[in-house]
Amino acid sequence: MQQTMNALVEFVVPEAKVEAAATRRLIRTLDRFLPGPQPLSATAATILNETAERMKPGAKRGKSASAFANLSRAEKAKVFEALEALPVEVAGSIRFLVGNLPDLTAFLAYSTPAGRRLAHYAGVAHGRKELKGYWQGRKAADGGA
Amino acid sequence: MRDVIVVGAGAGGPVVAKELAERGLDVLLLEAGPAWEHSEREWSHHEDEANNPATGIFRFGPGDRTQAPWARDLPQNCFVWQTAGVGGSTVHYFGNSPRAMPGAFAGYEGADASAYDTTAVASFTYRELIPYYEWVEHTLPVQTAAMGTKEEQFLRAAAKLGLPTQTSKDISGPAFRPQENAILQPQGTAGRTNKAKQLVYPRAKGCTFCGHCPQGCFLPLASPRNLRAKRSTHTSYVPMALTADRWTRGKAVTLVADAFAVRIETADGKARGITWRNTRTGTTTTEEAKVVVLAAGPIETPRLWLNSGLPNPNDQVGRGLTDHYLDFVVGRLPHYTGSSKGPTSAARVDYPGRGCLEQAGVSPGLQAQGVTDSDAGIRGFYDNGLPGGRLIGAPLKRFLSDVDRLIGIAVITDDDVAPENRVTLSTTMAPDVHGPVARVELRHRSARTLANREFLASRAVELARAAGAREVLRVNWAPVLLHMHSTMRMGGVLTNEAESRSVERLFVADNSSLPNALGGPNPTLTTQALATRTAEKIFVRYFGGDPWVGRESPVSSVDDTVTQAVLAAGL
């Protein structure tokens, strides 16, 4: 599971400096989101790995114990393509989970200190010297109709 | 027995509570999420801390963050952005407070009347709503947004495209303008320094341009709760409601947080009270009231209704969810835009009959989420037959290599009420401790909705280019549910006074009561205007009082009398 989530982070934001923290946050987020007998991160990893193996038999034989992690970037994209093609009527919850994985990963990666540096973000602050005034000098709109 | 119980302290509920408390009624306001009595210590500018949908402060879940958020059955790729807690989703909203399009109401005779979906309108006119808009605009208050760099560039680009500036609060044709925002204008050092020590109230007043609207607003530092820059109901209507015995001759509202309503009590076809569960102790309590007002939001209000076994004539409860079918366009410029600074959205363009565009600049986490959320595949790999797509990998890193060189534009579509888009009770997910959970299905987009969205996305691309973007991404979002409306529509489930057609003394005062998507403008102000109207209808019909809007003058939530009341009450 850890390796699959790590591979997902690397797929979305390939940056060594964010990987560890983003993977940790991703697992924590998924597992808190929907508690159950099986952690949601494990369910997500299973879905990605099973789809990877179905698409590329033998994918689990490789550097990683995760079939998804062993795929090339193009093959990983195909995993998402296959999952997004599942009919909503039978796989709605999977569509929801898988659909949110890339954007959740990106959110978490760019929320880390290393992610913020990647974006050259000035950092959180209580205020900014950024006031430019008012458009056409108007500080109030005209009244009602 | 209470006079009134209001379920939900989000955008709409506190408006009803404050208005009726001001009239002297005994009001109980229930909120499922936390109270945030010390928000300046409890909230955070950090995105993961604030906005993580599972673990964040602003999530749809109990105040005890060691517990999971509350579940929903969401059988499609979508993202629901809601906050439980006092203030509800107004704690993370951008404060945008435009009035609705006049064409979305009955009796509209403008030249573009045929451009609107008129199959689902309330039977009152836009003109009738104006005094209620004015009342809310004064109370919050709503003010014209000041500009930072990103707004200046957005507005100049719109002018370059030949659009006129709109100077009225009322929309009458395609035009651009600074937002009318529920954000106090900057005064003193606010917006004029980066130095935290100089940004303490009263040296700084109003918006400090910190760039953290989605993370809640507890600034300027040390400001009284009712003088925080962004006018969430946590800051405006709730403090007024809780001190209505001090700043006016009303009765202070009783607020109970961590109280998840699980059943509407009825007898003889009339609402009689509410049963709620304390989310920290698990105990349930029932209180009776002469009138019950539901304001739990467009998902939970129909869920509560259905879980209470109330009538569902023609299967209309929960049907017709509109969401503005949002999209996101982001341009990358060769120079500074200040995209992560200042109010999140302070400039807009309205296209009557189509919808709106608004400038939207956020911190890197939400910015990254915004360009990776799509139903149109992954750029460079597959597209599901749609324009746009998720940006990931090296192209994502390159695009986001300087967040302050971006210009973000949210596409807000005037979408049609479609019966296929609806809230029901899930039969596939297990019930939680509050009963069967809500299932939210988005199954249909009308041809007009799709055409409007494409039109607006094209205009957004032009606008980004006119602002100087060398590279422009249209993302084609999967449904992002942050403007949700019309699941308990006036004219459908509700009368045009927002009372249930089948249960007397039961009213709805959240976005779910809206008859349609309002033509596109952000819904909060209109919901608050309607909630004011609904409070008045309740007072006249069930408490023998007189209407007050248009006859009296509203008191602003930033008035000195309110500040003194808030300080004296120790809020």
XYZ file of C-alpha atoms in Angstrom:
716
model
C 0.000 0.000 0.000
C 2.750 2.417 0.990
C 4.574 1.818 -2.287
C 1.403 2.266 -4.312
C 0.585 5.567 -2.621
C 4.162 6.674 -3.046
C 3.952 5.831 -6.751
C 0.735 7.824 -7.018
C 2.382 10.869 -5.455
C 5.349 10.484 -7.785
C 2.970 10.176 -10.768
C 1.134 13.405 -9.909
C 3.996 15.499 -8.490
C 7.330 13.936 -9.425
C 9.468 15.683 -6.863
C 11.582 13.790 -4.379
C 11.316 16.551 -1.778
C 7.540 16.261 -1.415
C 7.146 12.496 -1.733
C 7.510 11.331 1.843
C 5.363 14.031 3.431
C 2.703 13.923 0.719
C 2.472 10.123 0.879
C 2.064 10.253 4.636
C -0.665 12.870 4.331
C -2.400 10.981 1.542
C -2.635 7.788 3.589
C -3.785 9.676 6.669
C -6.426 11.542 4.665
C -7.835 8.468 2.956
C -7.924 6.411 6.138
C -9.684 9.143 8.078
C -12.127 9.846 5.263
C -13.901 6.528 5.414
C -13.053 4.310 8.358
C -13.932 0.667 7.993
C -12.608 -2.823 8.387
C -10.108 -2.075 5.614
C -8.382 1.325 5.514
C -9.389 3.344 2.449
C -5.731 3.723 1.419
C -5.540 -0.078 1.163
C -8.738 -0.162 -0.913
C -7.386 2.525 -3.223
C -4.088 0.677 -3.580
C -5.908 -2.574 -4.344
C -7.985 -0.904 -7.055
C -4.906 0.640 -8.685
C -2.850 -2.554 -8.451
C -5.581 -4.894 -9.684
C -6.319 -2.613 -12.620
C -2.585 -2.419 -13.354
C -2.293 -6.202 -13.400
C -5.386 -6.649 -15.519
C -3.968 -4.193 -17.999
C -0.459 -5.558 -17.906
C -0.278 -9.132 -16.626
C 2.958 -9.630 -14.751
C 3.141 -6.004 -13.629
C 3.558 -7.041 -10.035
C 6.887 -8.581 -10.922
C 9.283 -5.687 -10.829
C 11.266 -3.423 -8.587
C 8.264 -2.701 -6.407
C 5.783 -5.010 -4.722
C 3.111 -2.732 -6.175
C 1.986 -3.499 -9.718
C 0.898 0.119 -10.190
C 4.313 1.359 -9.091
C 6.023 -0.816 -11.690
C 4.149 0.776 -14.583
C 5.504 3.513 -16.834
C 3.826 6.929 -16.653
C 1.806 6.190 -19.804
C 0.679 2.882 -18.328
C -0.286 4.533 -15.050
C -2.388 7.005 -17.029
C -4.073 4.056 -18.709
C -5.037 2.712 -15.285
C -6.912 5.937 -14.606
C -8.412 5.899 -18.077
C -9.730 2.370 -17.518
C -11.183 3.238 -14.114
C -12.797 6.428 -15.389
C -14.450 4.389 -18.146
C -16.287 2.156 -15.668
C -20.031 2.725 -15.923
C -21.245 5.015 -13.144
C -24.253 2.762 -12.558
C -22.092 -0.116 -11.361
C -18.945 1.610 -10.157
C -20.046 5.006 -8.876
C -18.100 4.817 -5.613
C -14.954 3.723 -7.430
C -15.408 6.615 -9.831
C -15.657 8.937 -6.840
C -12.601 7.535 -5.096
C -10.386 7.242 -8.150
C -11.604 10.531 -9.569
C -10.455 12.347 -6.450
C -7.065 10.677 -6.084
C -5.027 12.904 -8.446
C -6.444 16.193 -7.176
C -6.275 15.159 -3.535
C -2.660 14.128 -4.075
C -1.856 17.429 -5.756
C -3.556 19.393 -2.971
C -1.609 17.547 -0.303
C 1.715 17.721 -2.143
C 1.477 21.463 -2.724
C 0.351 22.038 0.883
C 3.637 20.704 2.231
C 6.484 23.139 2.905
C 8.448 21.604 0.011
C 5.410 21.881 -2.273
C 4.976 25.535 -1.386
C 8.601 26.148 -2.290
C 8.033 24.411 -5.638
C 5.323 26.993 -6.328
C 7.530 29.868 -5.125
C 4.797 30.695 -2.649
C 5.580 33.624 -0.378
C 4.243 31.690 2.630
C 1.264 32.200 4.902
C 0.887 35.686 6.335
C -1.462 37.875 8.330
C -1.402 40.468 5.579
C 0.242 41.618 2.360
C 1.319 44.897 0.917
C -0.828 44.409 -2.139
C -3.553 47.082 -2.089
C -3.777 48.957 -5.402
C -6.863 51.063 -4.786
C -10.319 50.952 -6.352
C -11.394 50.456 -9.956
C -12.125 53.881 -11.428
C -11.818 55.184 -7.889
C -15.285 53.873 -6.993
C -15.607 52.664 -3.440
C -19.318 51.892 -3.668
C -21.759 50.612 -6.277
C -24.836 52.567 -7.227
C -27.960 51.648 -5.291
C -30.743 49.344 -6.348
C -32.931 49.375 -9.443
C -41.532 25.414 24.207
C -39.407 27.631 21.997
C -40.892 30.043 19.519
C -38.589 28.908 16.730
C -35.909 26.249 16.236
C -33.468 26.822 13.377
C -31.482 23.818 12.142
C -28.109 24.884 10.788
C -25.850 27.897 11.463
C -24.524 28.321 7.917
C -25.368 31.082 5.448
C -29.136 31.120 5.935
C -30.019 29.863 9.421
C -28.346 32.637 11.421
C -30.157 35.232 9.299
C -33.553 33.882 10.363
C -32.311 33.489 13.943
C -30.993 37.044 14.213
C -34.016 38.634 12.563
C -36.510 36.843 14.811
C -34.400 37.330 17.957
C -34.392 41.032 17.159
C -38.220 40.842 17.206
C -38.067 39.323 20.696
C -38.783 35.692 19.806
C -37.205 32.818 21.723
C -34.967 31.148 19.128
C -32.873 28.001 19.428
C -30.152 27.715 16.785
C -28.693 24.237 16.286
C -25.401 23.563 14.520
C -24.039 20.104 13.777
C -20.420 21.216 13.733
C -18.270 23.010 16.314
C -18.929 26.440 17.843
C -15.440 27.912 17.239
C -15.706 30.282 20.166
C -11.985 31.020 19.903
C -11.550 30.930 16.150
C -8.449 33.136 16.288
C -6.737 30.246 18.064
C -8.608 27.339 16.452
C -8.231 28.266 12.756
C -5.117 28.174 10.607
C -3.859 29.775 7.394
C -2.267 26.441 6.425
C -4.203 24.670 3.710
C -3.840 21.069 4.846
C -4.732 22.055 8.390
C -7.741 24.112 7.284
C -9.069 22.529 4.107
C -8.190 18.843 4.162
C -11.578 17.225 3.410
C -11.009 14.430 5.929
C -8.901 15.908 8.695
C -9.158 19.663 8.195
C -10.758 22.212 10.487
C -13.214 23.109 7.708
C -14.722 19.799 6.752
C -18.184 18.312 6.798
C -17.725 16.430 10.016
C -17.927 16.561 13.786
C -16.001 19.045 15.886
C -13.935 16.227 17.311
C -11.411 15.886 14.497
C -10.171 12.519 15.687
C -13.484 11.222 14.334
C -14.151 10.627 10.636
C -16.064 13.190 8.617
C -19.727 12.433 7.988
C -20.304 10.154 5.021
C -22.140 10.807 1.788
C -22.862 8.417 -1.049
C -21.345 10.155 -4.076
C -21.629 7.806 -7.047
C -19.594 9.855 -9.540
C -16.386 11.819 -9.723
C -17.187 14.999 -7.824
C -15.989 17.077 -4.904
C -18.285 18.513 -2.235
C -16.852 21.576 -0.526
C -18.880 22.181 2.616
C -17.986 23.085 6.181
C -19.853 22.074 9.319
C -19.520 24.504 12.205
C -20.886 27.895 13.198
C -20.781 29.928 10.005
C -21.075 26.787 7.865
C -19.605 27.145 4.411
C -19.396 30.922 4.822
C -16.282 30.346 6.934
C -14.447 29.147 3.819
C -16.396 31.072 1.182
C -14.912 34.003 -0.701
C -17.486 36.514 0.504
C -18.757 37.180 -3.021
C -22.160 38.785 -2.668
C -23.609 39.678 -6.064
C -27.341 39.950 -6.525
C -28.989 37.339 -8.751
C -29.812 37.830 -12.427
C -33.217 39.552 -12.697
C -34.096 37.138 -15.523
C -34.134 34.209 -13.102
C -37.301 35.545 -11.458
C -40.958 35.719 -12.402
C -42.241 38.666 -14.366
C -38.949 39.469 -16.076
C -39.524 41.252 -19.367
C -35.982 42.094 -20.476
C -34.954 41.641 -24.098
C -33.038 38.504 -23.136
C -35.980 36.889 -21.293
C -35.881 33.840 -23.545
C -32.260 33.128 -22.544
C -33.294 31.886 -19.098
C -34.723 28.649 -17.873
C -38.197 29.775 -16.910
C -39.560 26.346 -16.098
C -38.432 26.750 -12.510
C -38.932 30.231 -11.108
C -40.414 31.502 -7.877
C -43.620 33.437 -8.396
C -42.246 36.649 -6.917
C -40.296 39.220 -8.862
C -36.729 40.414 -8.619
C -38.033 43.864 -7.684
C -39.821 42.400 -4.674
C -36.522 40.981 -3.448
C -34.556 44.247 -3.685
C -35.519 45.646 -0.253
C -34.364 42.346 1.266
C -31.079 42.541 -0.636
C -30.601 46.066 0.686
C -31.332 44.929 4.227
C -28.731 42.157 4.083
C -26.177 44.288 2.227
C -26.366 46.828 5.020
C -26.299 44.233 7.798
C -23.301 42.139 6.644
C -22.174 44.678 5.219
C -21.428 44.169 1.499
C -18.853 46.555 0.044
C -17.112 47.133 -3.287
C -13.867 45.163 -3.341
C -10.538 46.918 -3.334
C -8.030 45.833 -5.983
C -4.737 44.051 -5.738
C -2.540 43.294 -8.733
C -4.594 40.321 -9.900
C -7.848 42.284 -9.837
C -6.319 45.200 -11.679
C -5.090 42.843 -14.409
C -8.433 41.017 -14.614
C -10.450 44.237 -14.856
C -8.125 45.793 -17.417
C -8.336 42.628 -19.513
C -12.138 42.736 -19.416
C -12.056 46.373 -20.538
C -9.682 45.413 -23.338
C -12.272 42.905 -24.566
C -14.735 45.770 -24.966
C -16.960 44.989 -22.018
C -18.414 47.932 -20.074
C -17.915 48.485 -16.350
C -21.017 47.727 -14.307
C -21.536 50.356 -11.631
C -24.915 49.212 -10.291
C -25.572 46.343 -7.919
C -28.216 45.154 -10.398
C -27.113 43.193 -13.443
C -28.571 44.492 -16.694
C -26.211 43.287 -19.426
C -22.810 41.720 -20.060
C -20.340 43.745 -17.979
C -17.418 43.518 -15.591
C -16.807 45.023 -12.172
C -15.011 44.616 -8.911
C -16.937 42.168 -6.741
C -19.500 43.302 -4.264
C -17.990 41.355 -1.392
C -18.985 40.669 2.174
C -15.490 41.807 3.114
C -14.667 45.032 4.929
C -12.568 47.437 2.879
C -8.962 47.832 4.052
C -8.188 50.735 6.358
C -5.097 51.857 8.228
C -2.192 49.490 7.673
C -4.340 46.754 6.085
C -3.163 45.972 2.553
C -0.225 48.323 3.033
C 2.297 46.161 4.841
C 3.527 42.593 5.134
C 4.532 43.079 8.761
C 2.360 41.147 11.173
C 3.148 43.454 14.094
C 1.682 46.396 12.214
C -1.424 44.463 11.212
C -3.048 44.405 14.622
C -6.482 45.976 15.171
C -7.148 48.930 15.387
C -4.048 49.959 13.408
C -5.348 47.629 10.717
C -9.040 47.430 9.939
C -10.795 45.387 7.280
C -9.139 43.140 4.715
C -5.387 42.777 5.211
C -4.944 41.103 1.787
C -3.550 37.989 3.472
C -4.891 35.666 0.744
C -6.507 33.171 3.104
C -10.265 33.548 2.542
C -10.691 29.752 2.107
C -8.894 29.166 5.411
C -11.360 31.280 7.366
C -10.818 34.860 8.395
C -9.765 35.801 11.902
C -8.069 39.045 10.881
C -7.098 41.715 11.613
C -5.429 40.220 14.660
C -7.096 41.210 17.942
C -10.194 42.580 16.215
C -13.540 42.006 17.953
C -15.327 39.021 16.437
C -17.862 41.199 14.625
C -15.112 43.276 12.999
C -13.230 40.505 11.221
C -12.694 41.338 7.575
C -14.692 38.552 5.915
C -18.360 38.581 6.860
C -19.074 34.912 7.377
C -22.148 34.444 9.540
C -19.712 33.382 12.274
C -18.598 37.014 12.262
C -21.778 38.866 11.332
C -25.199 37.341 11.941
C -24.282 34.894 14.716
C -22.698 37.496 17.027
C -25.741 39.718 16.430
C -28.079 36.815 17.203
C -26.236 35.932 20.400
C -26.360 39.518 21.668
C -29.808 40.584 20.484
C -30.679 41.455 24.095
C -27.792 43.932 24.226
C -27.639 45.891 20.972
C -31.419 45.924 20.596
C -34.415 45.066 22.728
C -34.559 41.532 21.479
C -33.929 38.167 23.052
C -30.522 36.524 22.755
C -30.543 33.397 20.622
C -29.608 30.123 22.295
C -26.910 28.462 20.195
C -26.238 24.758 20.611
C -23.272 23.493 18.597
C -22.244 19.843 18.090
C -25.968 19.196 17.688
C -26.844 17.051 14.665
C -30.585 17.174 13.937
C -31.881 13.664 13.331
C -35.667 14.088 13.257
C -38.262 16.741 12.595
C -41.063 16.157 15.091
C -44.586 16.622 13.741
C -48.149 16.167 14.921
C -51.422 16.684 13.042
C -49.579 17.827 9.928
C -47.674 20.508 11.807
C -44.025 20.809 12.800
C -43.663 20.472 16.562
C -39.930 20.393 17.242
C -36.563 18.831 16.570
C -34.622 15.895 17.959
C -30.880 16.183 17.767
C -27.877 14.119 18.734
C -24.926 15.579 20.590
C -21.975 14.548 18.429
C -19.581 14.476 21.402
C -21.670 12.533 23.922
C -24.071 10.654 21.647
C -27.085 11.714 23.722
C -30.278 12.825 22.009
C -32.496 15.736 22.997
C -35.903 16.844 21.801
C -37.204 20.385 22.041
C -40.558 21.666 20.932
C -41.193 24.861 19.032
C -44.050 26.697 17.395
C -42.101 26.943 14.129
C -39.181 24.922 12.740
C -36.784 26.305 10.115
C -34.486 23.974 8.211
C -31.168 25.443 7.063
C -28.865 22.425 7.030
C -27.863 22.885 3.397
C -29.041 21.446 0.080
C -27.857 17.930 0.920
C -28.688 17.565 4.605
C -32.024 19.401 4.557
C -33.659 16.877 2.192
C -31.885 14.053 4.039
C -33.352 15.198 7.359
C -36.748 15.584 5.744
C -36.688 12.075 4.292
C -35.221 10.543 7.460
C -38.108 12.096 9.379
C -40.614 10.310 7.152
C -42.256 13.559 6.050
C -44.441 13.642 2.953
C -42.695 13.589 -0.391
C -45.374 14.524 -2.894
C -44.503 13.685 -6.496
C -41.088 12.545 -5.274
C -39.955 16.183 -5.402
C -37.933 16.298 -2.174
C -34.232 16.480 -3.043
C -34.826 16.781 -6.790
C -33.455 19.453 -9.080
C -30.016 20.034 -7.570
C -28.237 22.829 -9.423
C -24.516 23.462 -8.915
C -23.491 26.064 -11.520
C -21.556 23.261 -13.232
C -18.346 25.093 -12.361
C -15.203 25.047 -14.446
C -11.760 26.547 -14.014
C -9.499 28.353 -16.470
C -5.979 29.326 -15.452
C -3.538 31.487 -17.357
C 0.210 31.678 -16.841
C 1.764 35.074 -17.285
C 5.354 36.155 -17.795
C 5.062 38.607 -14.911
C 3.749 39.006 -11.369
C 0.005 38.734 -10.739
C -0.099 38.302 -6.954
C -2.534 35.437 -7.470
C -2.085 34.004 -3.976
C -2.584 37.359 -2.245
C -5.543 39.524 -1.400
C -9.179 38.469 -1.303
C -9.610 35.185 -3.170
C -12.088 36.652 -5.618
C -12.520 40.385 -6.036
C -13.457 40.874 -9.707
C -16.102 39.381 -11.979
C -17.826 39.449 -15.368
C -21.528 38.701 -15.703
C -23.179 37.422 -18.881
C -26.960 37.485 -18.344
C -28.578 34.309 -19.644
C -25.251 32.495 -19.538
C -23.673 32.857 -16.113
C -20.547 34.530 -14.803
C -16.782 34.511 -14.594
C -14.857 35.456 -11.525
C -11.225 35.885 -10.786
C -10.051 33.291 -8.262
C -6.582 33.230 -6.747
C -5.647 30.741 -4.058
C -2.653 29.279 -2.239
C -0.609 26.511 -3.906
C -2.500 23.500 -2.491
C -5.926 24.585 -3.699
C -4.365 25.903 -6.910
C -2.833 22.481 -7.575
C -6.120 20.753 -6.743
C -7.874 23.118 -9.139
C -5.793 22.144 -12.156
C -5.766 18.394 -11.462
C -9.517 17.877 -11.010
C -11.195 17.037 -14.305
C -13.590 14.703 -16.061
C -11.541 15.136 -19.250
C -8.709 12.718 -18.573
C -5.038 13.455 -18.068
C -3.396 15.927 -20.437
C -0.992 14.261 -22.814
C -2.448 10.785 -22.242
C -6.243 10.607 -22.759
C -9.175 12.989 -22.824
C -12.429 11.004 -22.447
C -13.567 12.791 -25.618
C -13.699 16.144 -23.814
C -11.689 19.379 -23.927
C -9.414 20.151 -20.982
C -8.002 17.589 -18.605
C -5.923 17.096 -15.489
C -2.441 18.580 -15.461
C -0.013 16.250 -13.708
C 3.667 15.389 -13.595
C 6.379 17.644 -14.998
C 3.859 19.907 -16.820
C 2.097 20.512 -13.480
C 5.365 21.416 -11.804
C 6.277 23.765 -14.615
C 2.856 25.423 -14.675
C 2.865 25.938 -10.913
C 6.500 26.987 -10.727
C 5.364 30.449 -9.621
C 1.904 30.665 -8.111
C 2.070 34.447 -8.258
C 2.301 34.487 -12.045
C -1.074 32.833 -12.540
C -4.496 34.233 -13.186
C -7.346 31.937 -12.180
C -10.859 32.338 -13.540
C -13.820 30.399 -12.187
C -16.578 29.630 -14.692
C -20.003 29.806 -13.037
C -22.682 28.413 -15.309
C -26.360 29.261 -15.251
C -27.461 25.623 -15.151
C -30.974 24.283 -15.515
C -32.947 22.465 -12.873
C -32.862 18.801 -13.921
C -34.920 16.230 -12.003
C -32.211 13.604 -12.554
C -29.796 15.576 -10.369
C -30.938 14.857 -6.881
C -30.457 13.999 -3.250
C -31.981 10.769 -1.962
C -31.316 8.369 0.896
C -28.569 5.893 0.062
C -29.498 2.266 -0.173
C -25.937 1.160 -0.903
C -24.039 2.792 1.977
C -24.661 1.795 5.568
C -26.555 4.351 7.666
C -24.409 6.352 10.085
C -25.296 7.292 13.667
C -27.655 9.956 12.299
C -29.591 7.619 10.015
C -29.475 6.723 6.326
C -26.901 8.916 4.573
C -27.535 11.207 1.635
C -26.850 10.055 -1.901
C -26.066 12.852 -4.344
C -26.488 11.995 -8.006
C -25.543 14.179 -10.951
C -26.897 12.499 -14.053
C -27.996 15.112 -16.542
C -26.929 18.426 -18.035
C -29.349 20.151 -20.390
C -28.229 21.409 -23.786
C -28.581 24.983 -22.501
C -26.400 24.215 -19.467
C -23.691 22.687 -21.641
C -23.845 25.525 -24.174
C -23.616 28.126 -21.400
C -20.590 26.424 -19.894
C -18.774 26.243 -23.237
C -19.587 29.876 -23.965
C -18.245 30.982 -20.586
C -15.124 28.818 -20.751
C -14.294 30.375 -24.136
C -14.759 33.872 -22.702
C -12.530 32.936 -19.761
C -9.770 31.812 -22.117
C -10.042 35.113 -24.032
C -9.940 37.021 -20.778
C -6.832 35.210 -19.548
C -5.124 35.931 -22.861
C -6.171 39.582 -22.735
C -4.596 39.737 -19.266
C -1.315 38.672 -20.828
C -1.317 34.905 -20.310
C 1.005 33.104 -22.699
C -0.358 29.725 -21.722
C -3.978 29.051 -20.790
C -5.478 25.881 -19.341
C -9.147 25.107 -19.396
C -9.479 22.325 -16.849
C -13.062 21.104 -17.430
C -13.785 20.329 -13.812
C -15.617 17.309 -12.642
C -18.555 18.626 -10.599
C -17.234 20.773 -7.743
C -20.193 21.219 -5.455
C -19.718 24.498 -3.663
C -22.697 26.384 -5.022
C -25.502 23.932 -4.421
C -29.127 24.922 -4.677
C -32.747 24.101 -5.384
C -33.209 20.638 -3.840
C -36.253 21.884 -1.840
C -37.461 24.396 -4.344
C -39.866 27.227 -3.666
C -42.647 26.603 -6.118
C -42.021 22.860 -5.782
C -41.751 21.337 -2.310
C -42.163 24.763 -0.727
C -44.682 27.540 -1.120
C -43.432 30.875 -2.339
C -43.124 31.853 1.304
C -40.633 28.981 1.810
C -43.075 26.998 3.968
C -43.624 23.317 3.353
C -46.700 22.594 1.257
C -47.411 19.485 3.293
C -46.286 20.309 6.852
C -47.448 23.544 8.429
C -45.014 25.623 10.479
C -42.045 24.031 8.720
C -39.848 26.385 6.673
C -36.596 26.110 4.700
C -34.039 28.946 4.697
C -30.913 27.632 2.983
C -29.800 27.367 -0.657
C -32.094 24.384 -1.126
C -35.102 26.709 -1.096
C -33.871 28.614 -4.160
C -36.114 27.916 -7.154
C -33.220 27.683 -9.606
C -29.526 28.532 -10.066
C -30.276 32.304 -10.018
C -28.837 32.839 -13.493
C -25.335 32.088 -12.232
C -24.387 34.630 -9.546
C -22.990 33.239 -6.290
C -26.023 32.293 -4.211
C -25.233 33.341 -0.634
C -26.540 36.907 -0.711
C -29.794 35.825 -2.366
C -30.274 33.041 0.172
C -29.693 35.557 2.948
C -32.158 38.004 1.389
C -34.723 35.219 1.059
C -34.028 34.081 4.633
C -34.785 37.629 5.776
C -38.027 37.518 3.809
C -38.824 34.112 5.290
C -38.206 35.390 8.832
C -40.643 38.190 8.136
C -43.261 35.784 6.751
C -42.899 33.608 9.880
C -43.265 36.598 12.181
C -46.347 37.894 10.397
C -48.081 34.556 9.934
C -47.415 32.784 13.220
C -46.559 35.508 15.708
C -48.989 38.226 14.695
C -46.266 40.778 13.985
C -45.743 43.342 11.263
C -43.180 43.234 8.472
C -40.133 45.448 8.953
C -38.084 45.424 5.771
C -38.623 48.661 3.886
C -40.217 50.213 7.001
C -37.317 50.223 9.438
C -33.566 50.719 9.092
C -31.287 47.723 9.574
C -28.427 47.820 12.073
C -25.062 46.897 10.589
C -23.136 44.059 12.182
C -20.132 46.405 12.407
C -22.096 49.120 14.200
C -20.533 50.311 17.475
C -23.579 49.132 19.413
C -22.951 45.595 18.143
C -19.227 45.792 18.892
C -19.985 46.888 22.445
C -22.516 44.074 22.809
C -20.058 41.501 21.458
C -17.303 42.684 23.806
C -19.642 42.805 26.799
C -20.863 39.292 26.073
C -17.273 38.056 25.867
C -17.695 36.561 22.382
